[in-house]
Amino acid sequence: MAVNLEDKSKMVVTEGSYAVAHAAKVCRPNVISAYPITPQTHIVENLSKFMADGEIPNCEYINVESEFSAISALVGASAAGARTYSATTSQGLELMHEVLFNAAGMRLPIVMTIANRAVSAPINIWNDQQDSISQRDTGWLQLYAEDLQESADMLPQLYKIAEDKEVLLPGMACMDGFILSHVYEPLVLLEQDLTDEFLPAYEPEYVLDPKNPMSFGAFAAPDTYEEFRYLQEQAMQNALPKIEAVAKEFGEIFGRFHGGLIDEYRTEDAEVIIMAMGSILGTIKDVVDEYRARGEKIGVLKVRAFRPFPKEQIRKAIKDAAVVAVLDKNISIGTNEGALFTETKACMYNARCDIPIIGYTIGHGGRDIRLETIAKIIEEAKEVASSGINTESQFVEVREELL
Amino acid sequence: MSKPTPKTYLSPGHRGCAGCCDALAAKFMLMGAGPDCIVVNPTGCLEVMTTPFPESAWEVPWIHSLFENGPAVASGIEAALKALGRKGNTKVIGVGGDGSTMDIGIRSLSGAFERGHDLTYVCIDNEAYMNTGVQRSSGTPFDASTTTSPAGKVSFGNPRPKKNMPAIMAAHGAPYVATTSIGYPRDMIRKVKKATETEGPTYIHAHAPCPTGWGFDGSKTIEMAKLAVQTCLWPMYEMENGEITQVKKVKNPMPVEEYLKAQKRFKHLFTMEGGDEEIKKIQALADWNIEYFGLQ
Ligand SMILES: Cc1ncc(C[n+]2csc(CCOP(=O)(O)OP(=O)(O)O)c2C)c(N)n1
Ligand code: SF4
Ligand SMILES: [Mg+2]
């Protein structure tokens, strides 16, 4: 992250959830729906306090009776022309599943923060990214934040991308639960004036309005359904350059850049590249710095956009490496692979580039990820570079005594 | 001299069955609501038959999201209109089937009413899941044969009476709850109008006989609806703030057989051994209505 020197004077020490709630506030939402679930709850609590203090103009805050209604209310609100926000995680996000497809299919630019958490059973409130990864096919944009500042900065960026007329898709701003949502760090709270300059008011072309009646969510038979799906895919593809452009523009106005679709860290001449999403990148970078200090050519590829999936950018970033290790805080049970690993492999297959790629599924249910573990993965990757793949994808550090 | 008929905002070119109850209900609903409304319509016959893309029979703004979230979507619309300063007199109306309203969507409906949104919800009760082929819902009456509660050698059909949905909605503290029937268009139009003009969450439960699902000729929809009221199996009343304030009297209630024998879904009661006893149980339900609501 390129930090503007001026920023230091503006920094305050605050909780991640507060910074995110504040960011949602300065985006001037019109309808917020809220339902408690750890570790997301502090976000909607902070927003309710802003409401109680009259700090969010032209906004209604709905205490819904379930996450199913949280997202459903936003479908209605967005179709009526409102800028909408909610936050959820894990069981709440899974409960929304059916509505997520619906919001995307109706092309409603709803924005939600996901404080990533493991899914039940066993019930577990700690961080991994299984919840949002499991929603990857619902047609939502998905960005993953590396740190607190990015979790907040992502919101105005995501509104701008989602509301773009060539995109019009809902988006999830994913931040690791607890690790980012509950940690206090110095950061800059988004300024209202700069946010207004960056993010124009939402002016939808089609709204529910008795003065100009339109039908939303009609029934599509086989002769038209496929085109709706095709257009959603087109919209996702349109979002690729927008995500890059919006991140750049954000940097120009706010002086902070967290990457566009991806962000490369010391990859210039890297022989080993470690890929991941979210807060784990901080740990990886620390380890890689040590390797670099010893003169070893190790780099890190941050994947910031998981939907749309930045195939081109990933190909370009890793094609010259000798080996790539992909770390996933999720797994598709039955493949023994995490989603980023599977998709990275898939996008390299027809690229006439035959570098070995290995996968690690790691940090399930909040299992601590230690520096030594990352170092061990790097060592194994180096092995693969010289002697080929032994194990394509694996769990890291399973406690044998519990099995 | 009869009063002029109010204009409706549902075009005739929909794809419902001949004599479709849902189409009549929607038409009367819009006659009562007028053009300044936004309609939320969960999945069901009405939604499917009125909006085959790229066509739409709706001349008012209309949205379909899913089967079980209509009231939540309506909540969001109402909140958005308020936040954007566009609420004015615009009415937000949810309209769904018995399955959508009484079964799968009841959480959403309960939430919307408890929160006190300014909206009207209309349940078109055709007493089964019609769009998927006449399966039993909690609105299906006692002893009706449906495709998931068929009458058979050891069964008289649906073993439970209808859920008392209006009472549930009144218990939410709704300022206005009313039952009506498509057999009495003026009654329905008046009640919808009153519901939409009442501030807060209001509920209309409209009885709507489905020729296809119940097994009668499509020319008899209105007649069947009237029979339900005249046999006192469908009481029509209004509740304001939880109190019954008006009841449609039935001077000379007809025996329930008149209603039952006209529909295929009750045919087994007239052919199976023990059917007489079952009909007596149904008559007892009607008698209870007469007594409880003071219908006579
Ligand atoms: C979650 C979900 N479950 C099931 C369905 C299938 N489904 C669609 S319409 C319908 C029946 C609708 O019944 P009702 O609400 O009574 O309306 P009607 O068609 O009878 O007017 C069902 C079961 C669905 N669309 N969504
Ligand atoms: S099945 Fe019943 S409700 Fe459905 S379209 Fe036919 S008549 Fe109407
Ligand atoms: Mg029905």
XYZ file of C-alpha atoms and ligand atoms in Angstrom:
734
model
C 0.000 0.000 0.000
C 1.392 3.357 -0.985
C 0.784 5.617 1.987
C 0.437 9.299 1.395
C 2.636 11.088 3.921
C -0.150 13.529 4.621
C -2.215 10.589 5.810
C -0.244 10.155 8.997
C -1.636 13.326 10.428
C -5.160 12.154 9.599
C -4.776 8.748 11.169
C -6.888 7.623 14.063
C -6.755 4.354 15.942
C -10.040 2.585 15.405
C -11.636 -0.807 15.037
C -11.924 -2.273 11.539
C -15.701 -2.531 11.826
C -15.962 1.137 12.755
C -13.841 2.143 9.780
C -16.047 0.092 7.480
C -19.276 1.452 8.970
C -17.873 4.945 8.585
C -16.986 4.206 4.966
C -20.518 2.946 4.330
C -21.863 6.137 5.894
C -19.848 8.504 3.713
C -21.033 6.600 0.632
C -24.459 8.076 1.447
C -26.615 4.946 1.417
C -30.399 5.362 1.268
C -31.396 2.009 2.711
C -29.411 -0.129 5.140
C -30.676 -3.494 6.321
C -29.230 -5.095 9.406
C -29.144 -8.457 11.127
C -26.660 -9.523 13.804
C -24.049 -12.201 13.243
C -20.513 -12.431 14.568
C -18.032 -11.109 13.449
C -20.004 -8.690 11.314
C -22.250 -7.224 13.996
C -20.118 -4.238 14.977
C -20.547 -2.826 11.491
C -24.349 -2.615 11.633
C -24.206 -1.534 15.273
C -22.005 1.392 14.355
C -24.335 2.272 11.501
C -27.346 2.214 13.822
C -25.525 4.646 16.113
C -24.857 6.962 13.171
C -28.577 6.778 12.409
C -29.511 7.446 16.028
C -27.295 10.509 15.955
C -28.822 11.716 12.688
C -25.546 11.394 10.822
C -26.809 9.652 7.686
C -29.146 11.917 5.733
C -31.874 10.508 3.471
C -31.453 7.041 4.818
C -33.720 4.357 6.285
C -32.289 1.639 8.505
C -34.298 -1.602 8.599
C -33.871 -4.090 11.451
C -34.974 -7.133 9.491
C -35.973 -10.493 10.946
C -33.393 -12.559 9.027
C -30.583 -12.258 6.530
C -32.958 -13.612 3.930
C -35.004 -10.471 4.408
C -31.912 -8.279 4.789
C -30.923 -8.926 1.221
C -34.525 -9.141 -0.032
C -35.303 -5.694 1.356
C -32.288 -4.356 -0.504
C -33.559 -5.944 -3.721
C -36.747 -3.912 -3.358
C -34.931 -0.775 -2.255
C -32.397 -0.937 -5.058
C -35.121 -1.516 -7.649
C -36.854 1.574 -6.270
C -33.672 3.576 -6.906
C -31.916 3.561 -3.537
C -28.207 3.093 -2.871
C -28.195 0.134 -0.503
C -25.907 -1.465 2.042
C -25.794 -4.407 4.392
C -23.131 -6.524 6.045
C -23.124 -10.195 6.893
C -21.046 -13.352 7.088
C -21.084 -17.143 7.203
C -24.533 -18.563 8.073
C -26.133 -15.241 7.227
C -24.558 -15.151 3.807
C -25.465 -18.773 3.149
C -29.064 -18.012 4.126
C -29.058 -15.277 1.472
C -27.941 -17.661 -1.255
C -31.135 -17.745 -3.294
C -31.545 -13.983 -3.154
C -27.939 -13.366 -4.201
C -28.635 -14.936 -7.600
C -31.816 -12.916 -7.818
C -30.149 -9.564 -7.068
C -27.473 -10.240 -9.668
C -29.981 -11.448 -12.242
C -31.988 -8.259 -11.789
C -28.745 -6.301 -12.151
C -29.129 -4.417 -8.890
C -25.901 -2.761 -7.658
C -26.315 -3.653 -3.995
C -23.108 -3.518 -1.935
C -22.409 -5.673 1.105
C -19.468 -6.135 3.382
C -18.694 -9.757 4.192
C -16.716 -10.269 7.409
C -15.484 -13.669 6.273
C -16.108 -16.569 8.627
C -16.172 -20.365 8.547
C -19.440 -22.230 7.959
C -21.234 -24.759 10.152
C -20.983 -27.694 11.013
C -19.152 -27.700 13.296
C -20.306 -24.223 14.158
C -17.324 -21.913 14.332
C -17.267 -18.143 14.414
C -13.660 -17.607 13.361
C -12.200 -16.598 10.062
C -11.807 -18.414 6.821
C -13.271 -17.538 3.425
C -15.528 -20.502 2.806
C -18.669 -18.366 3.116
C -18.124 -15.944 0.262
C -16.203 -18.391 -1.898
C -19.259 -20.653 -1.756
C -21.220 -17.798 -3.336
C -18.864 -17.373 -6.249
C -21.394 -18.447 -8.882
C -24.151 -16.113 -7.741
C -23.079 -13.321 -10.091
C -21.718 -10.891 -7.483
C -18.511 -8.976 -7.803
C -16.120 -10.117 -5.072
C -13.149 -8.114 -3.845
C -10.939 -9.272 -0.962
C -9.245 -6.766 1.339
C -5.784 -7.204 2.744
C -5.961 -4.827 5.691
C -8.269 -2.531 7.639
C -7.690 0.512 5.498
C -8.475 -1.421 2.362
C -11.653 -2.916 3.887
C -12.959 0.626 4.279
C -11.538 2.065 1.056
C -13.092 -0.783 -0.885
C -16.655 0.398 -0.288
C -16.720 3.584 -2.371
C -14.712 1.760 -5.014
C -17.197 -1.075 -5.097
C -20.204 1.246 -5.354
C -18.558 2.988 -8.252
C -17.865 -0.270 -10.074
C -21.250 -1.844 -9.265
C -23.241 1.220 -10.317
C -21.375 1.723 -13.578
C -23.942 1.479 -16.393
C -21.787 -1.073 -18.192
C -21.606 -3.245 -15.096
C -24.731 -2.987 -12.919
C -23.929 -5.921 -10.684
C -24.045 -6.317 -6.907
C -20.767 -6.566 -5.055
C -19.251 -8.086 -1.934
C -16.432 -6.321 -0.146
C -14.809 -9.213 1.698
C -12.715 -8.667 4.803
C -11.403 -11.368 7.092
C -13.595 -11.693 10.177
C -11.977 -10.767 13.501
C -8.518 -10.426 11.912
C -9.719 -7.258 10.205
C -13.168 -6.599 11.657
C -12.167 -6.590 15.321
C -8.640 -5.252 15.241
C -7.709 -1.687 16.193
C -5.144 -0.036 13.978
C -4.197 3.461 12.938
C -6.008 4.320 9.749
C -7.618 7.140 7.845
C -11.389 7.446 8.043
C -12.748 8.260 4.605
C -13.367 11.976 4.234
C -16.892 12.963 3.237
C -15.777 15.656 0.783
C -13.285 13.423 -0.991
C -15.788 10.570 -1.108
C -18.385 12.868 -2.644
C -15.840 13.912 -5.234
C -14.961 10.294 -5.988
C -18.423 8.707 -5.862
C -21.280 10.507 -7.624
C -24.880 10.080 -6.489
C -26.581 6.917 -7.732
C -28.777 7.717 -10.700
C -30.343 4.532 -11.996
C -31.976 4.478 -15.411
C -34.730 2.028 -14.465
C -36.661 2.333 -11.220
C -39.991 1.271 -9.781
C -42.033 4.413 -10.166
C -45.786 4.842 -10.690
C -45.064 7.732 -13.062
C -43.329 5.359 -15.439
C -44.489 1.803 -14.744
C -42.072 -1.015 -15.539
C -42.020 -4.723 -14.725
C -38.969 -6.120 -12.923
C -38.154 -9.801 -12.580
C -40.306 -11.204 -15.360
C -40.498 -14.856 -16.248
C -38.049 -15.907 -18.961
C -38.618 -19.019 -21.063
C -35.838 -20.972 -22.815
C -36.029 -18.618 -25.798
C -34.797 -15.647 -23.741
C -33.213 -16.938 -20.493
C -29.826 -17.706 -21.977
C -29.320 -14.132 -23.146
C -29.860 -12.872 -19.596
C -27.066 -15.159 -18.421
C -24.855 -14.068 -21.290
C -25.380 -10.410 -20.468
C -24.451 -11.026 -16.829
C -21.199 -12.568 -17.959
C -20.592 -9.612 -20.270
C -21.173 -7.254 -17.348
C -18.579 -9.151 -15.302
C -16.104 -8.878 -18.143
C -16.852 -5.158 -18.396
C -16.035 -4.874 -14.706
C -12.438 -6.037 -15.217
C -11.049 -2.762 -16.595
C -13.379 -0.750 -14.347
C -11.926 -2.310 -11.204
C -8.463 -1.262 -12.341
C -9.562 2.228 -13.368
C -11.551 2.853 -10.197
C -8.656 1.755 -7.973
C -6.393 4.161 -9.817
C -8.834 7.006 -9.579
C -9.256 6.308 -5.881
C -5.491 6.529 -5.528
C -5.436 9.878 -7.254
C -8.050 11.368 -4.972
C -7.228 9.714 -1.659
C -3.528 8.942 -2.113
C -3.944 5.233 -1.369
C -3.675 2.314 -3.767
C -4.329 -1.267 -2.715
C -4.065 -2.898 -6.107
C -6.573 -3.169 -8.940
C -7.543 -6.685 -9.928
C -4.292 -7.996 -8.490
C -1.296 -6.486 -6.752
C 2.237 -7.726 -7.208
C 4.759 -7.656 -4.403
C 8.403 -8.299 -5.220
C 7.473 -10.496 -8.173
C 9.787 -8.798 -10.720
C 12.346 -11.603 -10.940
C 10.630 -14.048 -8.568
C 11.224 -17.742 -9.031
C 8.682 -18.674 -6.403
C 5.363 -16.815 -6.289
C 2.906 -17.227 -3.452
C -0.694 -16.320 -4.288
C -3.466 -15.585 -1.817
C -6.402 -13.324 -0.938
C -7.103 -11.278 2.171
C -5.258 -10.619 5.388
C -2.986 -13.660 5.073
C -1.049 -11.576 2.539
C 0.426 -9.517 5.367
C 1.920 -12.631 6.965
C 3.184 -13.898 3.634
C 4.856 -10.591 2.831
C 6.691 -10.629 6.167
C 8.131 -14.047 5.392
C 8.969 -13.103 1.830
C 10.840 -10.025 3.056
C 13.079 -12.312 5.112
C 13.743 -14.493 2.088
C 14.491 -11.472 -0.040
C 16.890 -10.191 2.621
C 18.769 -13.440 2.176
C 18.788 -12.888 -1.569
C 16.148 -15.473 -2.454
C 13.826 -14.595 -5.308
C 10.424 -14.995 -3.781
C 7.394 -12.835 -4.617
C 3.753 -12.474 -3.645
C 0.697 -12.131 -5.829
C -2.290 -10.620 -4.137
C -5.555 -11.472 -5.846
C -7.917 -8.676 -5.012
C -10.736 -9.471 -7.435
C -12.024 -13.009 -7.339
C -15.158 -12.150 -9.351
C -14.613 -11.229 -12.056
C -11.595 -13.531 -12.125
C -8.594 -11.679 -13.566
C -7.215 -14.441 -15.791
C -5.102 -12.197 -18.024
C -3.503 -10.354 -15.146
C -2.750 -13.543 -13.222
C -1.240 -15.221 -16.290
C 0.982 -12.244 -16.887
C 2.064 -12.006 -13.270
C 3.057 -15.650 -12.804
C 4.105 -16.880 -16.230
C 7.831 -16.394 -15.670
C 7.999 -17.983 -12.231
C 9.533 -21.397 -11.705
C 6.749 -22.430 -9.341
C 3.561 -20.978 -7.891
C 1.978 -21.886 -4.550
C -1.640 -20.876 -4.018
C -3.010 -20.509 -0.492
C -6.756 -20.808 0.006
C -8.803 -20.267 3.166
C -11.502 -22.457 1.670
C -11.930 -25.858 0.111
C -14.254 -27.460 -2.400
C -14.786 -30.713 -0.568
C -14.380 -33.524 -3.024
C -11.613 -31.863 -5.023
C -9.181 -31.385 -2.130
C -8.523 -27.940 -3.601
C -9.230 -24.344 -2.720
C -11.016 -22.161 -5.247
C -8.168 -19.794 -6.065
C -5.891 -22.752 -6.742
C -8.366 -24.512 -9.043
C -9.133 -21.363 -10.974
C -5.510 -20.319 -11.269
C -4.602 -23.720 -12.674
C -7.541 -23.531 -15.057
C -6.532 -20.164 -16.433
C -2.975 -21.323 -17.117
C -3.919 -24.532 -18.904
C -4.400 -23.147 -22.397
C -1.833 -20.383 -21.966
C 1.066 -22.412 -23.386
C 2.878 -22.061 -20.135
C 3.703 -25.109 -18.129
C 4.826 -23.944 -14.708
C 4.052 -26.150 -11.736
C 1.285 -24.820 -9.494
C 0.604 -26.285 -6.070
C -2.212 -25.582 -3.652
C -2.588 -25.349 0.109
C -5.865 -25.112 1.906
C -5.135 -23.320 5.119
C -6.466 -21.523 8.168
C -9.855 -23.263 8.363
C -12.133 -22.013 11.123
C -9.570 -19.464 12.259
C -6.600 -21.820 12.682
C -3.618 -19.558 13.265
C -1.305 -19.166 10.291
C 2.247 -18.906 11.546
C 5.305 -17.490 9.822
C 6.963 -20.922 10.000
C 4.045 -22.435 8.105
C 4.488 -19.961 5.279
C 8.224 -20.641 5.274
C 7.550 -24.370 5.098
C 5.277 -23.817 2.087
C 7.983 -21.750 0.389
C 10.523 -24.494 1.017
C 8.190 -27.099 -0.448
C 7.567 -24.861 -3.466
C 11.327 -24.596 -4.024
C 11.480 -28.398 -3.978
C 8.771 -28.570 -6.600
C 10.700 -26.127 -8.782
C 13.659 -28.472 -8.846
C 12.080 -31.915 -8.714
C 8.457 -31.577 -9.805
C 5.089 -31.956 -8.084
C 4.601 -34.655 -5.497
C 1.399 -33.514 -3.884
C -0.703 -31.192 -5.978
C -2.918 -29.815 -3.228
C -3.089 -30.422 0.497
C -4.258 -29.304 3.906
C -1.601 -27.579 5.942
C -0.808 -28.844 9.412
C -3.615 -31.266 10.129
C -3.380 -32.384 13.781
C -2.890 -36.097 13.316
C -3.673 -36.823 16.987
C -7.269 -35.638 16.479
C -8.055 -37.822 13.495
C -78.592 2.382 -10.885
C -75.191 0.768 -10.500
C -72.068 2.719 -9.667
C -69.433 3.181 -12.397
C -66.798 0.430 -12.482
C -63.371 1.626 -11.387
C -60.571 1.321 -13.906
C -58.205 -1.578 -13.495
C -54.524 -1.717 -14.332
C -54.127 -5.337 -15.335
C -54.320 -5.864 -19.086
C -56.539 -8.708 -20.264
C -53.854 -10.394 -22.364
C -52.434 -12.618 -19.620
C -51.942 -16.364 -19.829
C -54.088 -17.646 -16.970
C -56.595 -20.480 -17.366
C -60.112 -19.524 -18.435
C -61.923 -18.192 -15.374
C -58.674 -17.751 -13.443
C -59.164 -16.683 -9.850
C -55.736 -15.046 -9.519
C -56.394 -12.820 -12.530
C -59.751 -11.714 -11.117
C -58.227 -11.064 -7.709
C -55.383 -8.980 -9.148
C -57.811 -7.033 -11.284
C -60.070 -6.182 -8.333
C -57.057 -5.415 -6.173
C -55.844 -2.805 -8.660
C -59.341 -1.377 -8.982
C -59.190 -0.711 -5.274
C -55.602 0.508 -5.175
C -55.562 2.761 -8.228
C -52.527 3.619 -10.355
C -50.344 5.224 -7.697
C -48.894 1.997 -6.370
C -45.944 -0.362 -6.672
C -46.775 -4.069 -6.694
C -44.533 -6.816 -5.331
C -45.606 -10.238 -6.531
C -43.895 -13.404 -5.292
C -43.641 -16.498 -7.481
C -46.917 -18.235 -8.271
C -49.584 -18.474 -10.969
C -50.216 -14.739 -11.027
C -46.567 -13.858 -11.557
C -45.972 -16.505 -14.212
C -49.079 -15.840 -16.255
C -48.782 -12.039 -16.289
C -45.119 -11.533 -17.153
C -43.742 -13.855 -19.822
C -40.729 -11.778 -20.909
C -40.828 -9.495 -22.883
C -44.534 -9.044 -22.182
C -46.224 -7.755 -19.052
C -49.890 -7.381 -18.183
C -49.105 -4.858 -15.443
C -49.840 -1.210 -16.031
C -48.412 -0.266 -12.639
C -44.785 -0.727 -11.546
C -44.351 -4.366 -10.640
C -41.552 -6.513 -9.265
C -41.128 -10.224 -8.764
C -38.145 -11.393 -6.784
C -38.684 -14.846 -5.251
C -41.351 -17.103 -3.755
C -40.784 -16.387 -0.051
C -39.549 -12.809 0.187
C -42.333 -10.587 -1.167
C -42.997 -8.729 2.087
C -39.281 -8.050 2.634
C -38.932 -6.699 -0.887
C -41.971 -4.523 -0.229
C -40.359 -3.302 3.007
C -37.279 -2.253 1.080
C -39.319 -0.401 -1.515
C -41.273 1.442 1.147
C -38.057 2.381 2.952
C -36.460 3.528 -0.307
C -39.418 5.717 -1.237
C -39.250 7.349 2.189
C -35.485 7.840 2.073
C -35.631 9.303 -1.421
C -38.549 11.582 -0.559
C -40.808 9.885 -3.097
C -43.309 8.189 -0.784
C -46.129 10.728 -1.064
C -49.365 8.765 -1.433
C -47.737 5.915 -3.319
C -48.913 2.588 -1.957
C -46.666 -0.405 -1.755
C -48.681 -3.582 -2.245
C -47.543 -7.152 -1.840
C -49.727 -9.772 -3.484
C -49.029 -13.484 -3.164
C -50.697 -16.870 -3.096
C -51.652 -18.879 -0.031
C -48.481 -20.961 -0.279
C -46.273 -17.929 -0.573
C -48.067 -15.988 2.147
C -49.105 -18.563 4.735
C -46.261 -21.084 4.414
C -42.891 -20.229 2.948
C -43.139 -16.442 3.220
C -44.660 -16.131 6.676
C -41.382 -15.113 8.322
C -40.931 -12.329 5.842
C -44.541 -11.205 6.243
C -44.359 -11.326 10.020
C -41.195 -9.225 9.969
C -42.650 -6.610 7.669
C -45.814 -6.270 9.791
C -43.962 -6.202 13.093
C -41.738 -3.409 11.778
C -44.811 -1.434 10.861
C -44.010 -0.586 7.245
C -46.667 1.382 5.429
C -47.772 -1.329 3.023
C -50.727 -3.507 2.125
C -50.420 -7.228 1.675
C -53.026 -9.174 -0.286
C -53.162 -12.957 -0.022
C -54.892 -14.578 -2.979
C -56.026 -17.766 -1.320
C -56.810 -20.428 -3.909
C -56.166 -23.039 -1.237
C -53.188 -24.885 -2.729
C -49.895 -24.516 -4.556
C -51.476 -24.118 -7.972
C -48.504 -23.079 -10.017
C -46.696 -26.330 -9.279
C -49.782 -28.478 -9.828
C -52.211 -28.274 -6.897
C -50.197 -29.376 -3.868
C -51.458 -28.946 -0.336
C -50.638 -25.753 1.567
C -51.663 -24.576 5.023
C -54.527 -22.805 3.255
C -55.944 -26.069 1.888
C -59.248 -26.859 3.620
C -60.066 -29.972 5.626
C -60.608 -33.095 3.512
C -59.672 -31.503 0.187
C -57.902 -33.889 -2.155
C -54.753 -32.369 -3.645
C -51.773 -33.892 -5.412
C -49.870 -34.185 -2.119
C -52.890 -34.904 0.072
C -54.821 -37.213 -2.211
C -57.905 -39.029 -1.025
C -57.285 -42.781 -1.026
C -58.444 -46.007 0.513
C -57.397 -44.879 3.963
C -57.459 -41.113 3.526
C -60.108 -38.443 3.066
C -57.508 -36.007 1.801
C -56.013 -33.064 3.686
C -56.190 -33.918 7.409
C -55.993 -30.354 8.771
C -58.260 -27.306 8.686
C -57.105 -24.012 7.140
C -54.607 -21.973 9.121
C -56.279 -18.882 10.600
C -54.072 -16.407 8.822
C -56.132 -13.230 9.362
C -55.960 -13.811 13.135
C -52.189 -14.155 12.918
C -51.916 -10.891 11.024
C -54.274 -9.113 13.428
C -52.096 -10.362 16.292
C -49.231 -8.351 14.791
C -51.155 -5.234 15.736
C -52.084 -4.474 12.132
C -54.480 -1.522 12.061
C -56.612 -3.141 9.356
C -57.172 -6.788 8.459
C -60.022 -7.989 6.266
C -61.204 -11.119 4.558
C -62.914 -10.865 1.226
C -63.753 -12.947 -1.804
C -63.483 -12.557 -5.552
C -67.165 -13.540 -5.624
C -67.907 -10.066 -4.230
C -65.881 -7.625 -6.349
C -67.291 -4.489 -4.754
C -66.479 -5.806 -1.317
C -62.936 -6.600 -2.373
C -62.398 -3.274 -4.127
C -63.707 -1.360 -1.114
C -61.549 -3.287 1.336
C -58.375 -2.953 -0.733
C -59.029 0.761 -1.039
C -59.510 1.047 2.698
C -56.401 -1.039 3.365
C -54.219 1.065 1.111
C -55.585 4.262 2.581
C -54.874 3.109 6.120
C -51.423 4.033 7.350
C -49.259 1.115 8.457
C -49.224 -2.557 7.534
C -52.650 -3.778 6.405
C -53.747 -7.210 5.306
C -56.408 -8.507 2.919
C -57.126 -12.214 2.663
C -59.050 -12.883 -0.546
C -60.717 -16.241 -1.092
C -60.215 -17.244 -4.723
C -61.617 -20.495 -6.153
C -59.353 -22.004 -8.804
C -61.233 -23.897 -11.519
C -58.181 -25.924 -12.488
C -57.084 -26.847 -8.985
C -60.489 -27.434 -7.458
C -62.099 -29.120 -10.411
C -64.993 -27.049 -11.683
C -65.786 -25.284 -14.924
C -64.026 -21.997 -15.621
C -67.355 -20.235 -16.115
C -68.268 -20.898 -12.463
C -65.454 -19.131 -10.598
C -67.605 -16.345 -9.209
C -70.434 -18.702 -8.423
C -68.097 -20.985 -6.471
C -66.687 -18.045 -4.544
C -70.211 -16.992 -3.577
C -71.093 -20.516 -2.491
C -68.158 -20.547 -0.062
C -69.524 -17.413 1.560
C -73.159 -18.540 1.495
C -72.304 -21.873 3.137
C -70.349 -19.898 5.753
C -67.141 -21.791 5.036
C -65.580 -18.441 4.114
C -66.611 -15.691 6.554
C -66.083 -12.123 5.359
C -65.195 -9.589 8.029
C -63.045 -6.573 8.843
C -60.816 -6.107 11.864
C -59.537 -2.750 13.032
C -56.718 -2.796 15.557
C -57.536 -6.393 16.408
C -61.307 -5.950 16.894
C -63.880 -7.297 14.481
C -65.726 -4.211 13.278
C -67.814 -5.475 10.397
C -69.172 -8.846 9.295
C -70.971 -9.777 6.081
C -74.195 -11.426 7.224
C -75.494 -14.554 5.540
C -79.261 -14.643 6.024
C -80.013 -18.227 5.125
C -76.791 -20.236 5.159
C -76.763 -23.082 2.660
C -75.648 -26.561 3.694
C -71.974 -27.186 2.945
C -72.860 -30.084 0.579
C -73.935 -27.492 -1.995
C -70.414 -26.167 -2.099
C -68.565 -29.484 -1.724
C -70.455 -31.401 -4.379
C -69.674 -28.803 -7.018
C -65.901 -29.485 -6.824
C -63.823 -32.500 -7.820
C -61.449 -32.040 -4.857
C -64.293 -33.079 -2.500
C -65.846 -35.715 -4.773
C -64.549 -38.588 -2.640
C -66.684 -37.407 0.267
C -69.740 -38.418 -1.753
C -68.400 -41.780 -2.933
C -66.350 -43.127 -0.046
C -67.735 -44.987 2.895
C -67.728 -42.641 5.890
C -67.976 -39.590 3.642
C -71.184 -38.494 5.411
C -69.364 -38.235 8.699
C -66.652 -36.142 7.076
C -69.229 -33.794 5.576
C -70.676 -33.381 9.073
C -67.251 -32.309 10.319
C -67.088 -29.735 7.553
C -70.593 -28.526 8.412
C -69.357 -28.133 11.988
C -66.591 -25.813 10.734
C -69.214 -23.686 8.984
C -71.399 -23.698 12.098
C -68.468 -22.565 14.167
C -67.946 -19.640 11.775
C -71.630 -18.715 12.038
C -71.398 -18.737 15.792
C -67.998 -17.088 16.225
C -68.394 -14.313 13.659
C -72.139 -13.875 14.196
C -72.793 -14.428 10.512
C -76.567 -14.790 10.767
C -38.058 -21.574 -2.680
C -39.021 -22.102 -3.653
N -39.641 -23.276 -3.399
C -40.537 -23.740 -4.285
C -40.830 -23.071 -5.439
C -41.808 -23.656 -6.415
N -43.056 -22.915 -6.504
C -43.234 -21.904 -7.368
S -44.768 -21.277 -7.380
C -45.247 -22.407 -6.231
C -46.686 -22.495 -5.808
C -47.297 -21.195 -5.534
O -48.397 -21.384 -4.708
P -49.193 -20.158 -4.148
O -48.315 -19.240 -3.418
O -50.357 -20.685 -3.382
O -49.678 -19.398 -5.466
P -50.660 -19.949 -6.634
O -49.791 -20.422 -7.735
O -51.489 -21.023 -6.037
O -51.465 -18.772 -7.024
C -44.203 -23.218 -5.827
C -44.314 -24.311 -4.852
C -40.131 -21.857 -5.653
N -40.318 -21.116 -6.759
N -39.263 -21.396 -4.753
S -54.247 -22.963 -12.023
Fe -55.790 -21.670 -11.058
S -54.647 -19.888 -10.315
Fe -53.342 -20.932 -11.776
S -53.727 -19.884 -13.740
Fe -55.110 -21.660 -13.636
S -56.982 -20.879 -12.763
Fe -55.389 -19.363 -12.357
Mg -52.292 -20.974 -4.066
